[in-house]
Amino acid sequence: MSELIAQAERLLESAKGSEEVELFLARGVDTEVQAYQGEVEELTTASSSGIGVRILRDNAAGAQIGTAWAGSLDDQAIENAIKEARENARFATQDEFIAFARPDGVTASALTLTDESVASTPLDEKIAMAIELERLVRSGDRRIRQVDAANYSDYIAEAAIVSTMGIRAAYARTGAYVSVEAIATDGSDDQTGWGLSAGRAPRDLDLAQAAADAIRRSTRMLGAVKPASFKCSAVFDPRTAATLFAIIGGALSGEAVVRGRSFFANRVGEVVAAPSFTLVDDPTDARHFSASPYDGEGLACRRNVMIERGELRGFVYDTVSARRAGTVSTGSAVRGGVAGSPSAGCRALQLSPGDIDQAEIFRRVGNGVFVESLIGVHSGVNSVSGDFSVGVTGLMIRDGQLAEPLREITVASTLQRMLLDVIHVGNDVEWLPGSAAGQTVAIANIAVSGS
Amino acid sequence: MNAELVGPDVLQRVLTEAMARGGEFAEVFAEDRTTSSAMLDQRRVEELSSGRDRGAGIRVVVGDTTGFAHTADLSESGLLGAARAAAAVARGGGGGVHEVALGAIAAHPSRALVAPGDVDKARKIELMRHADDVARSEGSSITQVSVALGDSTRRFVVANSEGVYASDHQVRTRFNVTCIATGDVGMQTGYRPIAGTRGFELLTPDAVGEAALGAARQALTKLDARPAPSGDLPVVLAGGSGGILFHEACGHGLEADAILKQASVYAGKVGEQVASPLVTLVDDGTVDGEWGYLAVDDEGRPGARNVLIENGVLTDYMWDYLRSRKEGRASSGNGRRQSYQHLPMVRMTNTYLMGGESDADEIIAQTPYGVYVAQLGGGQVNTATGDFVFGMTAAFMIEDGHITAPLRDCNLIGNGPDVLKRVDAIASDFSMTPGTCGKNGQSVPVGCGQATMRLTGITIGGASA
């Protein structure tokens, strides 16, 4: 890791005159195995690296930023990227709010996000896990007719962010996943179900649970029917709830707010959600797979309370969106790899757990829909207007119990309304890949569209 | 930019190395991609970005197993290292010497008239400002305009142990306008893309202005939108973006990887009537200038026009090298990959429904009650069940044969094999639209096309009872 910092520090010396330079260096090693019919179908081993460069020119009327990136850490590629970024900066509009992050005195949390066993586990063992996962699903239920993808993957990733403003941040992370898709049949109807397990290392993975998940989700959908349209309460399982939280997190971005693209704008201090709803973004909680000591600008990540007992408390900011809003960064810059520039975003959302389990939520809801998977989230959610309409598969809840499976339906409401309509929050927190943990939540007044 | 990425002698030696452990097939794909993007948001030029990514992906196939490795190091030693890593799946070792000899390269020069790198950045910004001005000229209710311009120049060379040796030089340009209108009851969005496998000539002031106007008007219209209905209704889809329906309802299900794994509802259905007799569906990589155009696919196979459904009868699937090899047939030119860091798989190019003979206005006039979808957003499908969704981003009620109230965004949901049979009218006003197709974590540019058409019913996922 210190190697990356050292390389970056050397590169900073190329800064010219009064310009400021920020460099984001990343490298990683990935392994992916896909098993099919007891054999390795695909085996990928790869290492990759890259650099993101941002150059800031400060003028009387404001600053300009130009960016460039390269999928390599060799000197020639980096030199070219620096030159390109410098050239690009000339064309940006001078803007008084544009700035790079400055060290703000907040100490980064000491987090253990790596496990050396990702590197030390022999490839054959990783291959065996993918093959075993497929076998567990195929042999777990006679209704499973196909396993079209059983995958093992892991990564070792390192990154460093340094700047002429005094930023020096470096961190590493490892991760391992297995995932499997099962196709079940009852002779006339086919249904699919996903199972997954995630951790920091191969030994964290629970193959049996991933297999059981895929089997349960696919087989219990068999014979699914398309109901007539109706209105009811919907119970989202932890996975689909995590997707919901991540969408809400998008509207809590200070950047969306200062750009006037969030339905939360100008509502701090107001009640925006049900009293049971407390949502916190905390990348310093190492239980999140997305936990990180530093944000995308090299500031320490910190715990930010977004919504507390239904009241909107604030937004997450990076340096520029904070300046536009007249505040300071919350250490919440996120960036999508070396090609992406920092922007404000939630990284590790968690809803405060309730005190009842999923079965109790079914009992209290009585009649409704249990949502187990979502389809068309990117096409069905408008985070500016808040319109929400997503395809789902799941099951009816009748008299407090799961009943017949449902297919080819959508659930619809608006995000604003759904937050206020949260009626139950489960205690079954599931730590998932992505920017949010999940737990079962029940939401009232959902329109279900069917035939 | 015109130098060879990797010369034929090096390619031959790398392929030979890749085959040395008993591989049955080996391929080198070397790529050099330059991209640039610019964003104008609220009249501020926020960021110009440039990127460069180059490297090679090498795969080795033994039996049903594919080994894959990629490297950013295009030197001979870097490529030989990747070849050995990919060949490690050939566990039998040995295998003897398989000398690979390449003949003449099938080279495809860029078809762009104006290369992105030759365009002054100030000129790009001027065009974005023009779009901003045009959008704002629609009135003060347009409170936000953002404009994005991007281009990519992708050169690659691909060679394999069976002697395929080809290169392509693809230039793509895109321009998106997003407007937000603010009214009494909230904000609404409007969006228009322009995109093509073309150079900067694609972006004339007129084309850009038209996109800006379209995005602004769409946002303004939606200010009065009411919640979409809920339930099964007749739907008229406007030409162009309506093609996403077929991309999701059957396109993905006709990709041979899903077929060979029996993970598609269309497996085993060649020769059967799977759609209304009005439906003739084509996937065509040769539509010059369209977003999904390619001279050769990412396995070196020439792009082709493939009829998938003819008069409602399923005629063929789409194929890449690996899947066609298993079936002992030829690839259909549908082997595509996001970059050298990804394995190719079966992907669509430009997928379109052939136009019909009806008149678009008459189709609407003959629909007593239903929904008119003027623009579709993205979609998603589960190929194993056939259930799919797509989002409508501009839609209206049809009442007594007339387009009436605008509707808020929502998804539509249906089952592919069922919906294909519900096509009961197709007009002649064919057009195409660009999109980005995601599959197994890889994104590739695709085109979708169709003329105005009607479905007798599909489920509208609105919030109103």
Short mmCIF file of N, CA and C in Angstrom, two decimals, chain A residues 91-179:
data_model
loop_
_atom_site.label_atom_id
_atom_site.label_comp_id
_atom_site.label_asym_id
_atom_site.label_seq_id
_atom_site.Cartn_x
_atom_site.Cartn_y
_atom_site.Cartn_z
N PHE A 91 -11.17 24.25 -20.01
CA PHE A 91 -12.49 24.45 -20.61
C PHE A 91 -13.63 24.50 -19.60
N ALA A 92 -13.32 24.20 -18.34
CA ALA A 92 -14.40 24.17 -17.35
C ALA A 92 -14.80 25.59 -16.97
N THR A 93 -16.04 25.75 -16.56
CA THR A 93 -16.52 27.05 -16.13
C THR A 93 -15.88 27.40 -14.78
N GLN A 94 -15.41 28.64 -14.62
CA GLN A 94 -14.84 29.05 -13.33
C GLN A 94 -15.96 29.11 -12.31
N ASP A 95 -15.69 28.51 -11.17
CA ASP A 95 -16.78 28.29 -10.21
C ASP A 95 -16.21 28.44 -8.81
N GLU A 96 -16.77 29.37 -8.04
CA GLU A 96 -16.23 29.66 -6.70
C GLU A 96 -16.38 28.48 -5.74
N PHE A 97 -17.28 27.55 -6.04
CA PHE A 97 -17.50 26.44 -5.11
C PHE A 97 -16.59 25.24 -5.36
N ILE A 98 -15.92 25.27 -6.52
CA ILE A 98 -15.07 24.13 -6.86
C ILE A 98 -13.81 24.14 -5.99
N ALA A 99 -13.53 23.01 -5.37
CA ALA A 99 -12.31 22.89 -4.54
C ALA A 99 -12.00 21.42 -4.34
N PHE A 100 -10.76 21.15 -3.98
CA PHE A 100 -10.39 19.81 -3.54
C PHE A 100 -10.58 19.73 -2.04
N ALA A 101 -10.67 18.51 -1.54
CA ALA A 101 -10.76 18.31 -0.08
C ALA A 101 -9.46 18.75 0.58
N ARG A 102 -9.59 19.33 1.78
CA ARG A 102 -8.43 19.61 2.63
C ARG A 102 -8.54 18.71 3.84
N PRO A 103 -7.41 18.27 4.38
CA PRO A 103 -7.47 17.46 5.61
C PRO A 103 -8.31 18.21 6.65
N ASP A 104 -9.27 17.51 7.29
CA ASP A 104 -10.18 18.21 8.20
C ASP A 104 -10.01 17.77 9.65
N GLY A 105 -8.92 17.07 9.93
CA GLY A 105 -8.64 16.74 11.33
C GLY A 105 -9.38 15.53 11.86
N VAL A 106 -10.30 14.97 11.06
CA VAL A 106 -11.02 13.78 11.53
C VAL A 106 -10.14 12.56 11.26
N THR A 107 -9.94 11.77 12.30
CA THR A 107 -9.08 10.59 12.17
C THR A 107 -9.86 9.43 11.57
N ALA A 108 -9.23 8.76 10.63
CA ALA A 108 -9.89 7.61 10.00
C ALA A 108 -9.99 6.45 10.99
N SER A 109 -11.11 5.72 10.92
CA SER A 109 -11.29 4.55 11.79
C SER A 109 -10.32 3.46 11.38
N ALA A 110 -9.86 2.74 12.36
CA ALA A 110 -9.01 1.58 12.07
C ALA A 110 -9.95 0.41 11.80
N LEU A 111 -10.04 0.01 10.54
CA LEU A 111 -10.96 -1.07 10.17
C LEU A 111 -10.16 -2.21 9.57
N THR A 112 -10.55 -3.42 9.91
CA THR A 112 -9.91 -4.58 9.27
C THR A 112 -10.81 -5.03 8.13
N LEU A 113 -10.40 -4.71 6.92
CA LEU A 113 -11.24 -5.02 5.76
C LEU A 113 -10.57 -6.03 4.85
N THR A 114 -9.44 -6.56 5.29
CA THR A 114 -8.73 -7.52 4.44
C THR A 114 -8.56 -8.83 5.19
N ASP A 115 -8.44 -9.87 4.40
CA ASP A 115 -8.17 -11.19 4.96
C ASP A 115 -7.15 -11.83 4.04
N GLU A 116 -5.98 -12.11 4.58
CA GLU A 116 -4.91 -12.60 3.71
C GLU A 116 -5.24 -13.96 3.08
N SER A 117 -6.26 -14.63 3.61
CA SER A 117 -6.55 -15.96 3.05
C SER A 117 -7.15 -15.88 1.65
N VAL A 118 -7.60 -14.71 1.22
CA VAL A 118 -8.04 -14.59 -0.17
C VAL A 118 -6.86 -14.92 -1.09
N ALA A 119 -5.70 -14.40 -0.74
CA ALA A 119 -4.51 -14.66 -1.55
C ALA A 119 -3.95 -16.05 -1.31
N SER A 120 -4.03 -16.54 -0.08
CA SER A 120 -3.34 -17.79 0.23
C SER A 120 -4.17 -19.04 -0.07
N THR A 121 -5.47 -18.89 -0.25
CA THR A 121 -6.28 -20.07 -0.55
C THR A 121 -5.97 -20.56 -1.96
N PRO A 122 -5.63 -21.84 -2.10
CA PRO A 122 -5.30 -22.36 -3.44
C PRO A 122 -6.49 -22.25 -4.40
N LEU A 123 -6.17 -21.99 -5.67
CA LEU A 123 -7.21 -21.87 -6.68
C LEU A 123 -8.11 -23.11 -6.71
N ASP A 124 -7.51 -24.28 -6.52
CA ASP A 124 -8.31 -25.51 -6.55
C ASP A 124 -9.42 -25.50 -5.50
N GLU A 125 -9.14 -24.91 -4.35
CA GLU A 125 -10.18 -24.85 -3.32
C GLU A 125 -11.32 -23.93 -3.73
N LYS A 126 -10.96 -22.85 -4.39
CA LYS A 126 -11.98 -21.91 -4.86
C LYS A 126 -12.85 -22.57 -5.93
N ILE A 127 -12.18 -23.30 -6.83
CA ILE A 127 -12.91 -24.03 -7.87
C ILE A 127 -13.85 -25.04 -7.23
N ALA A 128 -13.34 -25.73 -6.21
CA ALA A 128 -14.15 -26.76 -5.54
C ALA A 128 -15.41 -26.14 -4.91
N MET A 129 -15.29 -24.91 -4.44
CA MET A 129 -16.46 -24.27 -3.82
C MET A 129 -17.56 -24.03 -4.84
N ALA A 130 -17.18 -23.56 -6.03
CA ALA A 130 -18.19 -23.31 -7.07
C ALA A 130 -18.86 -24.63 -7.48
N ILE A 131 -18.04 -25.67 -7.62
CA ILE A 131 -18.58 -26.96 -8.05
C ILE A 131 -19.50 -27.54 -6.97
N GLU A 132 -19.07 -27.40 -5.72
CA GLU A 132 -19.87 -27.90 -4.61
C GLU A 132 -21.20 -27.13 -4.49
N LEU A 133 -21.13 -25.83 -4.70
CA LEU A 133 -22.36 -25.03 -4.63
C LEU A 133 -23.37 -25.51 -5.66
N GLU A 134 -22.89 -25.77 -6.87
CA GLU A 134 -23.80 -26.26 -7.91
C GLU A 134 -24.39 -27.61 -7.50
N ARG A 135 -23.52 -28.49 -6.97
CA ARG A 135 -23.99 -29.82 -6.58
C ARG A 135 -25.06 -29.72 -5.49
N LEU A 136 -24.81 -28.85 -4.50
CA LEU A 136 -25.77 -28.70 -3.40
C LEU A 136 -27.14 -28.28 -3.91
N VAL A 137 -27.15 -27.40 -4.91
CA VAL A 137 -28.44 -26.94 -5.42
C VAL A 137 -29.10 -28.06 -6.24
N ARG A 138 -28.32 -28.69 -7.12
CA ARG A 138 -28.90 -29.74 -7.97
C ARG A 138 -29.43 -30.91 -7.16
N SER A 139 -28.73 -31.23 -6.08
CA SER A 139 -29.12 -32.42 -5.32
C SER A 139 -30.07 -32.08 -4.18
N GLY A 140 -30.31 -30.78 -3.99
CA GLY A 140 -31.08 -30.38 -2.81
C GLY A 140 -32.58 -30.55 -2.94
N ASP A 141 -33.08 -30.63 -4.18
CA ASP A 141 -34.53 -30.73 -4.35
C ASP A 141 -34.77 -31.30 -5.74
N ARG A 142 -35.63 -32.31 -5.85
CA ARG A 142 -35.80 -32.95 -7.16
C ARG A 142 -36.47 -32.03 -8.18
N ARG A 143 -37.06 -30.93 -7.72
CA ARG A 143 -37.70 -30.02 -8.67
C ARG A 143 -36.69 -29.06 -9.34
N ILE A 144 -35.44 -29.07 -8.87
CA ILE A 144 -34.44 -28.22 -9.53
C ILE A 144 -34.04 -28.89 -10.84
N ARG A 145 -34.34 -28.26 -11.97
CA ARG A 145 -34.01 -28.90 -13.25
C ARG A 145 -32.75 -28.31 -13.86
N GLN A 146 -32.30 -27.14 -13.38
CA GLN A 146 -31.11 -26.55 -13.97
C GLN A 146 -30.47 -25.57 -13.00
N VAL A 147 -29.15 -25.53 -13.05
CA VAL A 147 -28.41 -24.49 -12.34
C VAL A 147 -27.58 -23.82 -13.43
N ASP A 148 -28.03 -22.66 -13.91
CA ASP A 148 -27.34 -22.13 -15.09
C ASP A 148 -26.11 -21.32 -14.73
N ALA A 149 -25.95 -20.96 -13.47
CA ALA A 149 -24.72 -20.28 -13.09
C ALA A 149 -24.46 -20.52 -11.61
N ALA A 150 -23.31 -21.12 -11.31
CA ALA A 150 -22.86 -21.24 -9.92
C ALA A 150 -21.47 -20.63 -9.90
N ASN A 151 -21.32 -19.54 -9.16
CA ASN A 151 -20.10 -18.75 -9.24
C ASN A 151 -19.41 -18.56 -7.91
N TYR A 152 -18.10 -18.59 -7.98
CA TYR A 152 -17.27 -18.13 -6.87
C TYR A 152 -16.47 -16.95 -7.40
N SER A 153 -16.35 -15.88 -6.62
CA SER A 153 -15.44 -14.82 -7.05
C SER A 153 -14.81 -14.16 -5.83
N ASP A 154 -13.62 -13.66 -6.00
CA ASP A 154 -12.99 -12.90 -4.92
C ASP A 154 -12.12 -11.80 -5.51
N TYR A 155 -11.74 -10.87 -4.63
CA TYR A 155 -10.86 -9.79 -5.08
C TYR A 155 -9.99 -9.31 -3.94
N ILE A 156 -8.88 -8.75 -4.32
CA ILE A 156 -8.01 -8.02 -3.40
C ILE A 156 -7.86 -6.65 -4.05
N ALA A 157 -8.25 -5.61 -3.36
CA ALA A 157 -8.21 -4.28 -3.95
C ALA A 157 -7.46 -3.31 -3.05
N GLU A 158 -6.67 -2.47 -3.66
CA GLU A 158 -5.95 -1.44 -2.92
C GLU A 158 -6.18 -0.12 -3.61
N ALA A 159 -6.21 0.96 -2.84
CA ALA A 159 -6.35 2.27 -3.45
C ALA A 159 -5.61 3.30 -2.61
N ALA A 160 -5.19 4.36 -3.26
CA ALA A 160 -4.56 5.46 -2.55
C ALA A 160 -5.06 6.77 -3.16
N ILE A 161 -5.28 7.74 -2.31
CA ILE A 161 -5.67 9.08 -2.77
C ILE A 161 -4.68 10.06 -2.15
N VAL A 162 -4.03 10.83 -2.99
CA VAL A 162 -3.09 11.84 -2.48
C VAL A 162 -3.36 13.13 -3.24
N SER A 163 -3.07 14.24 -2.60
CA SER A 163 -3.24 15.50 -3.32
C SER A 163 -2.24 16.53 -2.81
N THR A 164 -2.08 17.57 -3.60
CA THR A 164 -1.21 18.66 -3.20
C THR A 164 -1.82 19.46 -2.05
N MET A 165 -3.08 19.17 -1.69
CA MET A 165 -3.70 19.83 -0.54
C MET A 165 -3.32 19.13 0.76
N GLY A 166 -2.54 18.07 0.67
CA GLY A 166 -2.11 17.39 1.88
C GLY A 166 -2.88 16.11 2.19
N ILE A 167 -3.72 15.69 1.26
CA ILE A 167 -4.46 14.43 1.47
C ILE A 167 -3.51 13.25 1.24
N ARG A 168 -3.51 12.31 2.19
CA ARG A 168 -2.74 11.07 2.07
C ARG A 168 -3.61 9.95 2.62
N ALA A 169 -4.23 9.21 1.77
CA ALA A 169 -5.11 8.15 2.25
C ALA A 169 -4.82 6.88 1.47
N ALA A 170 -4.79 5.76 2.14
CA ALA A 170 -4.61 4.49 1.45
C ALA A 170 -5.38 3.42 2.21
N TYR A 171 -5.96 2.51 1.48
CA TYR A 171 -6.70 1.44 2.14
C TYR A 171 -6.74 0.23 1.23
N ALA A 172 -7.07 -0.90 1.83
CA ALA A 172 -7.16 -2.15 1.07
C ALA A 172 -8.41 -2.88 1.53
N ARG A 173 -8.89 -3.72 0.67
CA ARG A 173 -10.12 -4.45 0.98
C ARG A 173 -10.06 -5.79 0.26
N THR A 174 -10.57 -6.82 0.90
CA THR A 174 -10.75 -8.09 0.18
C THR A 174 -12.21 -8.47 0.26
N GLY A 175 -12.62 -9.31 -0.64
CA GLY A 175 -14.00 -9.79 -0.62
C GLY A 175 -14.09 -11.13 -1.32
N ALA A 176 -15.05 -11.93 -0.92
CA ALA A 176 -15.30 -13.21 -1.58
C ALA A 176 -16.82 -13.42 -1.64
N TYR A 177 -17.27 -13.97 -2.73
CA TYR A 177 -18.71 -14.19 -2.92
C TYR A 177 -18.96 -15.54 -3.56
N VAL A 178 -20.08 -16.10 -3.23
CA VAL A 178 -20.62 -17.17 -4.09
C VAL A 178 -22.05 -16.78 -4.43
N SER A 179 -22.47 -17.12 -5.62
CA SER A 179 -23.86 -16.87 -6.00
C SER A 179 -24.30 -17.99 -6.92
#
